[in-house]
XYZ file of C-alpha atoms in Angstrom:
475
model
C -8.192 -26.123 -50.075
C -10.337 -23.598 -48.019
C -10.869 -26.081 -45.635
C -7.797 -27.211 -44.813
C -6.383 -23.743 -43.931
C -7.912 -21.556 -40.942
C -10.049 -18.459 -41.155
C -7.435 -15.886 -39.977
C -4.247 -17.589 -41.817
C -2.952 -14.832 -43.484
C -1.624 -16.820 -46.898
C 2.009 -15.431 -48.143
C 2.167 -14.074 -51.928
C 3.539 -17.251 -52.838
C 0.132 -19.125 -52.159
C -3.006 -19.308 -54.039
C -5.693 -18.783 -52.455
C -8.944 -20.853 -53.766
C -12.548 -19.990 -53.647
C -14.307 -23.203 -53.739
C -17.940 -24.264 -53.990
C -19.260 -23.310 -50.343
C -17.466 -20.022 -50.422
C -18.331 -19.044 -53.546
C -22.380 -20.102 -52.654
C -21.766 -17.572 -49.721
C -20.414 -14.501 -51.872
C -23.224 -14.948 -54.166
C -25.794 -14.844 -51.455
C -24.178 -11.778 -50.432
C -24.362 -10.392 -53.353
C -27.944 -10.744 -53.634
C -28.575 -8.857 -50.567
C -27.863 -5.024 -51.677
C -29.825 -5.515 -54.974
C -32.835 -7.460 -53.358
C -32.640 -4.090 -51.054
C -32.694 -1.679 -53.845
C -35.742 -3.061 -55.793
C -37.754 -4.486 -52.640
C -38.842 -1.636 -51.127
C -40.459 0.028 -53.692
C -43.705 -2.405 -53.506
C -43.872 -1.216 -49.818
C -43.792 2.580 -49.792
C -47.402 2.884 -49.802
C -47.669 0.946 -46.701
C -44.909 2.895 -45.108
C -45.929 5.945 -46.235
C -49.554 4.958 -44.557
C -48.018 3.555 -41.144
C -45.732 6.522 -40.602
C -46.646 9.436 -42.049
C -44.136 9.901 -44.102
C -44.909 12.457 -47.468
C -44.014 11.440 -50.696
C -40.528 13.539 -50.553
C -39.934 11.651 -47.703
C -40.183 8.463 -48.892
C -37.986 9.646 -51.926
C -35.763 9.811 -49.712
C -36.173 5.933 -48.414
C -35.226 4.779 -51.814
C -32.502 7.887 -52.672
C -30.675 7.692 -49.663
C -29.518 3.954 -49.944
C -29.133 4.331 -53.342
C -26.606 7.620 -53.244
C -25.088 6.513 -49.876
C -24.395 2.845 -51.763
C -23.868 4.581 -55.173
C -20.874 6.754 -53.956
C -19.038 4.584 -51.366
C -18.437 1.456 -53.749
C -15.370 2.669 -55.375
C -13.823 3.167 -52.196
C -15.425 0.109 -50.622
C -13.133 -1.726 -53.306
C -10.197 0.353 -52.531
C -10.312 -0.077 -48.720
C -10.346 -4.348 -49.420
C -7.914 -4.043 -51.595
C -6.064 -2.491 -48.748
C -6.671 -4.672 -45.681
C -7.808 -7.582 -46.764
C -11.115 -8.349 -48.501
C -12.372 -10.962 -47.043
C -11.836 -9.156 -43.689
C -13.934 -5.950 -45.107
C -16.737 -8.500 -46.542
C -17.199 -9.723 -43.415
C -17.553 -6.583 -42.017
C -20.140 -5.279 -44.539
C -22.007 -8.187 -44.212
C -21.892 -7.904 -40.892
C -22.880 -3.692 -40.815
C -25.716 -4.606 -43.496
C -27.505 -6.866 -41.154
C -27.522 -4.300 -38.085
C -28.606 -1.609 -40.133
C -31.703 -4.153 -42.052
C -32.659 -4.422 -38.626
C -32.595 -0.718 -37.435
C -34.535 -0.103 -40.903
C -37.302 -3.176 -39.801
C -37.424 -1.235 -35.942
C -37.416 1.868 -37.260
C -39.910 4.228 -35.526
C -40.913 7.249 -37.334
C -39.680 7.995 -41.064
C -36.925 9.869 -40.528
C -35.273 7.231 -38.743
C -36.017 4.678 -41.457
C -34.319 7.426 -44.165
C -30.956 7.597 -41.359
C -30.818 3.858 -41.621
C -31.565 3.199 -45.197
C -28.326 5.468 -45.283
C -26.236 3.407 -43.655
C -27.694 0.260 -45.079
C -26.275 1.664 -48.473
C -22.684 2.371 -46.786
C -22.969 -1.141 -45.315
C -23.984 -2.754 -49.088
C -20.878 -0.730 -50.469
C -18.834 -2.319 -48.246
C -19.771 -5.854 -48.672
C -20.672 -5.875 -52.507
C -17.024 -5.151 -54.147
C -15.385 -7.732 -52.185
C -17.433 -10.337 -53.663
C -16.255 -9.512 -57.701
C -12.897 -8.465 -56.046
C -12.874 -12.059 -54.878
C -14.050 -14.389 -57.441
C -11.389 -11.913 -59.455
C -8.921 -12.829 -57.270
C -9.306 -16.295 -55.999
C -10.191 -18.147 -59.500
C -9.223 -18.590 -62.717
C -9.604 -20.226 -65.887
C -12.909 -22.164 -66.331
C -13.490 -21.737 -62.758
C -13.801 -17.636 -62.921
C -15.940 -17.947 -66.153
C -18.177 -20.269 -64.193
C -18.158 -18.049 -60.790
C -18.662 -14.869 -62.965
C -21.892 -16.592 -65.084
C -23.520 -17.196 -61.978
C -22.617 -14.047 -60.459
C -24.457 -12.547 -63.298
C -27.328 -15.114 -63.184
C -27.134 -14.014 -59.455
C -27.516 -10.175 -59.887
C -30.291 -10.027 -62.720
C -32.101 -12.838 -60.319
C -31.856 -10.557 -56.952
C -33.277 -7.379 -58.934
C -36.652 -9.217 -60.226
C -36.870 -11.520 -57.234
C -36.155 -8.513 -55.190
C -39.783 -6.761 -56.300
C -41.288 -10.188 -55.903
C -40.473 -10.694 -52.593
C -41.156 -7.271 -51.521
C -44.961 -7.823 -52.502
C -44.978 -11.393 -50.859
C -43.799 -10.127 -47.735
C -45.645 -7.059 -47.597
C -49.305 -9.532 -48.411
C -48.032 -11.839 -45.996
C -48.113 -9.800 -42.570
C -46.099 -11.880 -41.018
C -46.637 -11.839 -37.429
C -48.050 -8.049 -37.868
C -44.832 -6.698 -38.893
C -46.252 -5.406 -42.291
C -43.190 -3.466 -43.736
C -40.812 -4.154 -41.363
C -40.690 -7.483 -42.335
C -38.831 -6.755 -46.462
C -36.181 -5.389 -43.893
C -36.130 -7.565 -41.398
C -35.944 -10.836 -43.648
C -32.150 -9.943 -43.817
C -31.410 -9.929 -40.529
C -31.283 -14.266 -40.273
C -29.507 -14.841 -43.722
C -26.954 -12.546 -42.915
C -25.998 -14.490 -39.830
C -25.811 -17.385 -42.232
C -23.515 -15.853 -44.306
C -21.172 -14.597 -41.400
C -21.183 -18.376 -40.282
C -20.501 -19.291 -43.598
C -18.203 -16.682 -44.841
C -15.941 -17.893 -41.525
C -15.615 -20.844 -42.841
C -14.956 -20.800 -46.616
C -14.322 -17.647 -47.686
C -10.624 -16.904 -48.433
C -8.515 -13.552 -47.470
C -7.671 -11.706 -50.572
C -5.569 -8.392 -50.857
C -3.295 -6.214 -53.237
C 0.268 -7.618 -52.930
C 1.408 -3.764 -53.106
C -1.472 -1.980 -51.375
C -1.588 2.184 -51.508
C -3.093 4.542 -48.683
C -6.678 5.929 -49.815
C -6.670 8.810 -51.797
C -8.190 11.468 -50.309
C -9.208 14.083 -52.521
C -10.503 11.486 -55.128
C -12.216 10.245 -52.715
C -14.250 13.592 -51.989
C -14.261 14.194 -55.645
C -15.629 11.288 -56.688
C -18.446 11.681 -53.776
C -19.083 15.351 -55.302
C -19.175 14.247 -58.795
C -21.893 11.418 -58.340
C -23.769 13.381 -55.666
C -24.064 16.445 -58.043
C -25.390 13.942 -60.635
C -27.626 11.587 -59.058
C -29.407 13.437 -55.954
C -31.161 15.995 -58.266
C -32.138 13.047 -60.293
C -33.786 10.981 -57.934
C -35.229 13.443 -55.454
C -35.615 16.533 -58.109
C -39.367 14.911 -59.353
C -40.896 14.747 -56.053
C -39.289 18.469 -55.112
C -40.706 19.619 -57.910
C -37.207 20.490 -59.516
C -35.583 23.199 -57.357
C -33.471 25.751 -57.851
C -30.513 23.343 -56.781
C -31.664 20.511 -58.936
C -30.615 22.339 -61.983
C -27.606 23.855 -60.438
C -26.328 20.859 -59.028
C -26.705 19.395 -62.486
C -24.931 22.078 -63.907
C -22.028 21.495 -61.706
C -21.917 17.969 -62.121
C -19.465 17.970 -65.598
C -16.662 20.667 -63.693
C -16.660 18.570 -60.974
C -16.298 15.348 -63.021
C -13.507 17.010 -64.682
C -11.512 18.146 -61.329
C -12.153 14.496 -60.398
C -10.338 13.107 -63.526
C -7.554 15.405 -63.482
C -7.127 14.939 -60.073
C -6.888 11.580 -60.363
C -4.405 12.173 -63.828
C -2.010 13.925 -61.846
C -1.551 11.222 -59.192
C -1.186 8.506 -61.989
C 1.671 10.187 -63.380
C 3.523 10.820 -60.744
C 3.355 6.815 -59.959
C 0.844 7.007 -56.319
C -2.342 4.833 -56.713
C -5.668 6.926 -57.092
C -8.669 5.675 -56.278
C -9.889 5.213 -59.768
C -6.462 4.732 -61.832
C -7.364 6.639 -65.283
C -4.647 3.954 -66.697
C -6.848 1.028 -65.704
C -9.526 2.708 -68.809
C -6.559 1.917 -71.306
C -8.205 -1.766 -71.115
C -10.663 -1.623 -74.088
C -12.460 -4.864 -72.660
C -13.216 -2.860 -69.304
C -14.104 0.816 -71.184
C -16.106 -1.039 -73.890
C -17.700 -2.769 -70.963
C -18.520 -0.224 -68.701
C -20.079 1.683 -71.693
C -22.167 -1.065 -72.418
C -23.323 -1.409 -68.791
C -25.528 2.293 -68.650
C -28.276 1.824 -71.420
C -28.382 -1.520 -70.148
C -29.232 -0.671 -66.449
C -31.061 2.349 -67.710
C -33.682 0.852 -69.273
C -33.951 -2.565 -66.860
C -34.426 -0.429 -63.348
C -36.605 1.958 -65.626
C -38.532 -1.025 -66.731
C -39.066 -2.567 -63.560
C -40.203 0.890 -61.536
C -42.548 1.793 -64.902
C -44.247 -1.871 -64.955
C -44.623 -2.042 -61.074
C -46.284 1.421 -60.788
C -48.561 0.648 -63.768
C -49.829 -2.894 -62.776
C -50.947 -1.741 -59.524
C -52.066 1.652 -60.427
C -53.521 1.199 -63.683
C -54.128 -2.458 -63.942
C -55.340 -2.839 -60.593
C -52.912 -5.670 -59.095
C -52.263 -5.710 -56.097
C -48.638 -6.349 -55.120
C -48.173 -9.851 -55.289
C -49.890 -10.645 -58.596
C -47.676 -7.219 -60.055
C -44.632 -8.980 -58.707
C -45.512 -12.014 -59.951
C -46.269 -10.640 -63.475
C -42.198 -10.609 -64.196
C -41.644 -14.134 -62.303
C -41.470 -15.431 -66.060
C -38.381 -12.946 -66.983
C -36.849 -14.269 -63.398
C -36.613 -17.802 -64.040
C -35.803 -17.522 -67.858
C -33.164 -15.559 -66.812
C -31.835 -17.956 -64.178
C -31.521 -20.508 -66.457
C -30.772 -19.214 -69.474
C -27.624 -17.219 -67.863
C -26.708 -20.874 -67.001
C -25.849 -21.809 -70.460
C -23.338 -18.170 -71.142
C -20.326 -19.933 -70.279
C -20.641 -22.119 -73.271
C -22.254 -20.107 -75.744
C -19.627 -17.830 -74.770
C -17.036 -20.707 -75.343
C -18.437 -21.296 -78.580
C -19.694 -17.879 -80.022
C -17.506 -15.271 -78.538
C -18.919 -12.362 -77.201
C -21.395 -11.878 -80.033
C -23.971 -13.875 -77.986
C -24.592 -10.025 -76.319
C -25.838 -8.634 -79.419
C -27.967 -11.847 -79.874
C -29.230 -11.224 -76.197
C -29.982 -7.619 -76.993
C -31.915 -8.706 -80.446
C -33.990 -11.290 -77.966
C -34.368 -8.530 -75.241
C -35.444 -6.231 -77.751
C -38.113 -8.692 -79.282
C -39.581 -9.113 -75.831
C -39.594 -6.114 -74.899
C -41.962 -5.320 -78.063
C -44.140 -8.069 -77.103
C -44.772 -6.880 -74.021
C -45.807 -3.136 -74.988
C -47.859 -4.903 -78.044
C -49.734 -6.747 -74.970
C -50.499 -3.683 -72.797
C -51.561 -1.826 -76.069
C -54.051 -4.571 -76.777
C -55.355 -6.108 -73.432
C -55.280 -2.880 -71.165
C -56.681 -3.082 -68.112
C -56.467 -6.556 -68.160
C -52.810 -6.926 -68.229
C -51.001 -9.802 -65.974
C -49.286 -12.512 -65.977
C -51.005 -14.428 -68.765
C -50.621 -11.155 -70.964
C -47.172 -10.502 -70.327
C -45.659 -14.340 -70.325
C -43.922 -14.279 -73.944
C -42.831 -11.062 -73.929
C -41.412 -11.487 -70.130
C -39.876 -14.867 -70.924
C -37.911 -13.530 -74.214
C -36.551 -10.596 -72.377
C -35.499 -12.547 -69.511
C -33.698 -14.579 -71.762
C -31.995 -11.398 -73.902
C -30.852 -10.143 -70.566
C -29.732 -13.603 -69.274
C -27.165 -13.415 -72.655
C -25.780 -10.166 -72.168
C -26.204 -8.974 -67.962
C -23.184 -12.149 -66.790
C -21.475 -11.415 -70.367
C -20.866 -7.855 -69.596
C -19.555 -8.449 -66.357
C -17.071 -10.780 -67.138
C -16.239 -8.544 -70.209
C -15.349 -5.316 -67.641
C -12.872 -8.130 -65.321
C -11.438 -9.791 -68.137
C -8.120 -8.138 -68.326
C -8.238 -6.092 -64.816
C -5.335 -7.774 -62.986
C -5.548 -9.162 -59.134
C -3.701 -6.676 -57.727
C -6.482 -4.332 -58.814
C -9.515 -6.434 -58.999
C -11.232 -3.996 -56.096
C -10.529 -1.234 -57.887
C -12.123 -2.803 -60.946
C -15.147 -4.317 -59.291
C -15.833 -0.738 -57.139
C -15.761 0.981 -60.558
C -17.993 -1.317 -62.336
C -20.610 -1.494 -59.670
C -20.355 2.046 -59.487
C -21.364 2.442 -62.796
C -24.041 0.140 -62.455
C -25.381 1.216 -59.403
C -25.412 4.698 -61.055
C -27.280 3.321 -64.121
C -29.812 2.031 -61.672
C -30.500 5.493 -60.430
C -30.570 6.994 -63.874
C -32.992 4.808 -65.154
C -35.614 5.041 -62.501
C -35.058 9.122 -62.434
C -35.105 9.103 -66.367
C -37.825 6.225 -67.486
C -39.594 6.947 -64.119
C -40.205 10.773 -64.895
C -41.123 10.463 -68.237
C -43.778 7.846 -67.810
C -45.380 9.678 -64.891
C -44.957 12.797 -67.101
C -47.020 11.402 -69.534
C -50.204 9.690 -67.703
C -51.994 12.930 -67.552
C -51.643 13.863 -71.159
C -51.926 10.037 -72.338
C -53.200 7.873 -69.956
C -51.770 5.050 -68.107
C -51.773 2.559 -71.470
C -50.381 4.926 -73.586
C -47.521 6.509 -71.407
C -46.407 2.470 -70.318
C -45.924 1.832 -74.338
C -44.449 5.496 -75.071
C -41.895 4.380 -71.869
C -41.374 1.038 -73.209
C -40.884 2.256 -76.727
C -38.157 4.392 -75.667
C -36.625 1.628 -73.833
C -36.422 -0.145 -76.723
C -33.923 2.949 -77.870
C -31.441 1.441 -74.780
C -31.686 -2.010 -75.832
C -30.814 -0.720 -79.634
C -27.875 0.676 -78.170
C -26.820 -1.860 -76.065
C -27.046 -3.858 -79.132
C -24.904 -1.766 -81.305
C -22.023 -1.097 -78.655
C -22.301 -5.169 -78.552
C -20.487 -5.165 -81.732
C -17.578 -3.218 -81.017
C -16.849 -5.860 -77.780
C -13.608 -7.709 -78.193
C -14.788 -11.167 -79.869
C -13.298 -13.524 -77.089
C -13.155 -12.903 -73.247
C -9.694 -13.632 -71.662
């Protein structure tokens, strides 16, 4: 139907617009962009710090800044497609991410690199909501399970392949651009996707759309800023003064935020996160699910990439390439949700968790018995079985949140549930990351990676038991 109809045609309530194959191949690759960028630059801060003199609280700052700046602008990303059209904002965010990948590959000195990873963040909040806003939107039936399965297959893909690729790159050299290049890389797919989002991508929008709300807006901001900057810059600052007073402010400001946002529900205007939209038990059961779940996978990722090439030795392609097994088990195995889903109900998550849980034992079982020699070899069962727990609960879970969010609101829904994720994200690596590094002096590298993974096994338990209380079939 896409075809038939022209980019700009504005369809009238009446119509229904259709996401087919080619447009929803073009979301998905946008989609994979901001999570690629969260996860692939952490193989290629040493070489950064090295080629521009950057300190370590600077290059904090490389990986905070994107992921605050993409952390606190998603809700509102959502609300501002929601508003003028989403397929008109997705263009633009793709559009903004690629300019700002390639002011981060040309970047001269580190500060500029930290000013652009900024903006690459706003850019990714932009783009990313639009995507589940659309799929939300513009399918239905078997058709949205199918879109939202592969959006999840899509998502757990981009944040292995994302540290894979960073390591590839950064080996390769290509053409002497040595860091610049995990930037850089973006800069012709996104011209792809602007070509192809043109073309098949249909325009979306709230039949009833409200202006943005302003003071949630800056509340919201406040809220996750008091939260998450302490914990993702307050390690390398060696905790502060405002680290612990920012944290302190964090639950007062979360509560002006929410009764803020209260007040405007009741008296019928449109906040930016509608408190009434948590009275769905599929999305607040969801969302719940979604933090020890991030948590301990961005925890897990940052812990086993810092101790494979610091402990173990690797370099960064062979550390990378130590999780391919978890990448393409994944892929495939998130393939198959739809109809286990179909058959099982939602209790394939707690199955997924059990698996995730079994690998993840594995895996610390390996380092405690073949350290230093730990790689791919080592880590292949373990890897491969929690690839596969993930692949059955990651897609789940997101379909789970969107289930019973309506159209009208489906950037709404999406901002808040990538919020939360993104959030997670931060969390874990602050959380997991800090108390692994807290521990090599007292332990040593072997010990503190199966202490860390040991405790992540305490988020997959959790995972598993908020599993059960999931309604048993997704609308």
């Amino acid at each position: 139907m896409t075809e038939t109809i022209a980019p700009r045609t504005v369809r009238s309530p009446a119509a229904s617009p259709t996401l087919g194959g080619l447009g929803l191949f073009t979301v998905l690759l946008a989609a994979a962009l901001p999570l690629i960028d969260f996860f692939i630059v952490n193989v290629a801060l040493p070489t950064i710090g090295r080629d521009l003199h950057a300190s370590e609280a600077v290059l904090e700052l490389v990986v905070a800044g994107y992921g605050l700046a993409y952390a606190v602008l998603l809700v509102l990303g959502g609300r501002l497609g929601d508003l003028f059209g989403r397929r008109r904002f997705f263009l633009g965010g793709v559009a903004a991410f690629g300019l700002t990948s390639l002011a981060c590959g040309l970047a001269p000195n580190a500060w500029a690199l930290v000013a652009a990873r900024v903006a690459q963040g706003a850019a990714s909040a932009a783009m990313l909501p639009q995507v589940l806003a659309t799929i939300q939107a513009a399918t239905s039936g078997q058709r949205r399970a199918k879109a939202m399965g592969l959006y999840g297959a899509t998502a757990g893909l981009s944040m292995v392949a994302g540290q894979i690729l960073g390591g590839v790159l950064v080996a390769a050299d290509i053409w002497g651009t040595g860091w610049r290049s995990v930037f850089l890389v973006n800069v012709p797919v996104v011209i792809a996707g602007l070509v192809l989002a043109a073309r098949a991508v249909p325009e979306t929008r709230s039949q009833h759309p409200e202006p943005v709300d302003g003071p949630g807006t800056v509340l919201l901001t406040a809220s996750l800023l008091a939260l998450l900057a302490p914990l993702t810059e307050g390690r390398s600052a060696g905790w502060p003064p405002w680290t612990w007073l920012s944290l302190a402010a964090f639950p007062f400001v979360a509560a002006a935020f929410y009764a803020v946002e209260r007040r405007a529900d009741r008296r019928g205007r449109t906040p930016l996160v509608p408190p009434s939209l948590f009275a769905l038990t599929s999305l607040r059961r969801g969302l719940v699910m979604i933090v020890p779940f991030g948590v301990g996978f961005s925890g897990f990722m940052f812990v086993v990439a810092v101790a494979l090439q610091r402990g173990a030795g690797l370099g960064p392609v062979p550390a990378g390439l130590a999780l391919a097994p978890m990448a393409v088990v994944f892929f495939f195995v998130s393939l198959a949700g739809p109809r286990l889903v179909a058959r099982y109900g939602t209790r394939v998550v707690t199955a997924g968790a059990l698996i995730q849980g079994a690998g993840i034992g594995l895996m610390a079982l390996a380092a405690w018995r073949s350290w230093p020699d730990l790689g791919l070899v080592e880590l292949l069962p373990g890897a491969a079985l929690a690839g596969a727990g993930q692949a059955l609960q990651l897609p789940i879970i997101f379909r789970v949140v969107l289930s019973e969010v309506e159209p009208a609101r489906a950037g709404v829904g999406s901002g808040v549930m990538m919020t939360t994720q993104q959030s997670s994200l931060a969390l874990g690596v602050a959380a997991l990351g800090t108390l692994f590094l807290s521990l090599v002096p007292a332990l040593g590298m072997r010990d503190a990676l199966v202490a860390t993974l040991v405790t992540q096994l305490g988020c997959v338990a959790l995972t598993c038991l908020l599993s059960l209380r999931l309604p048993r079939t997704i609308g």
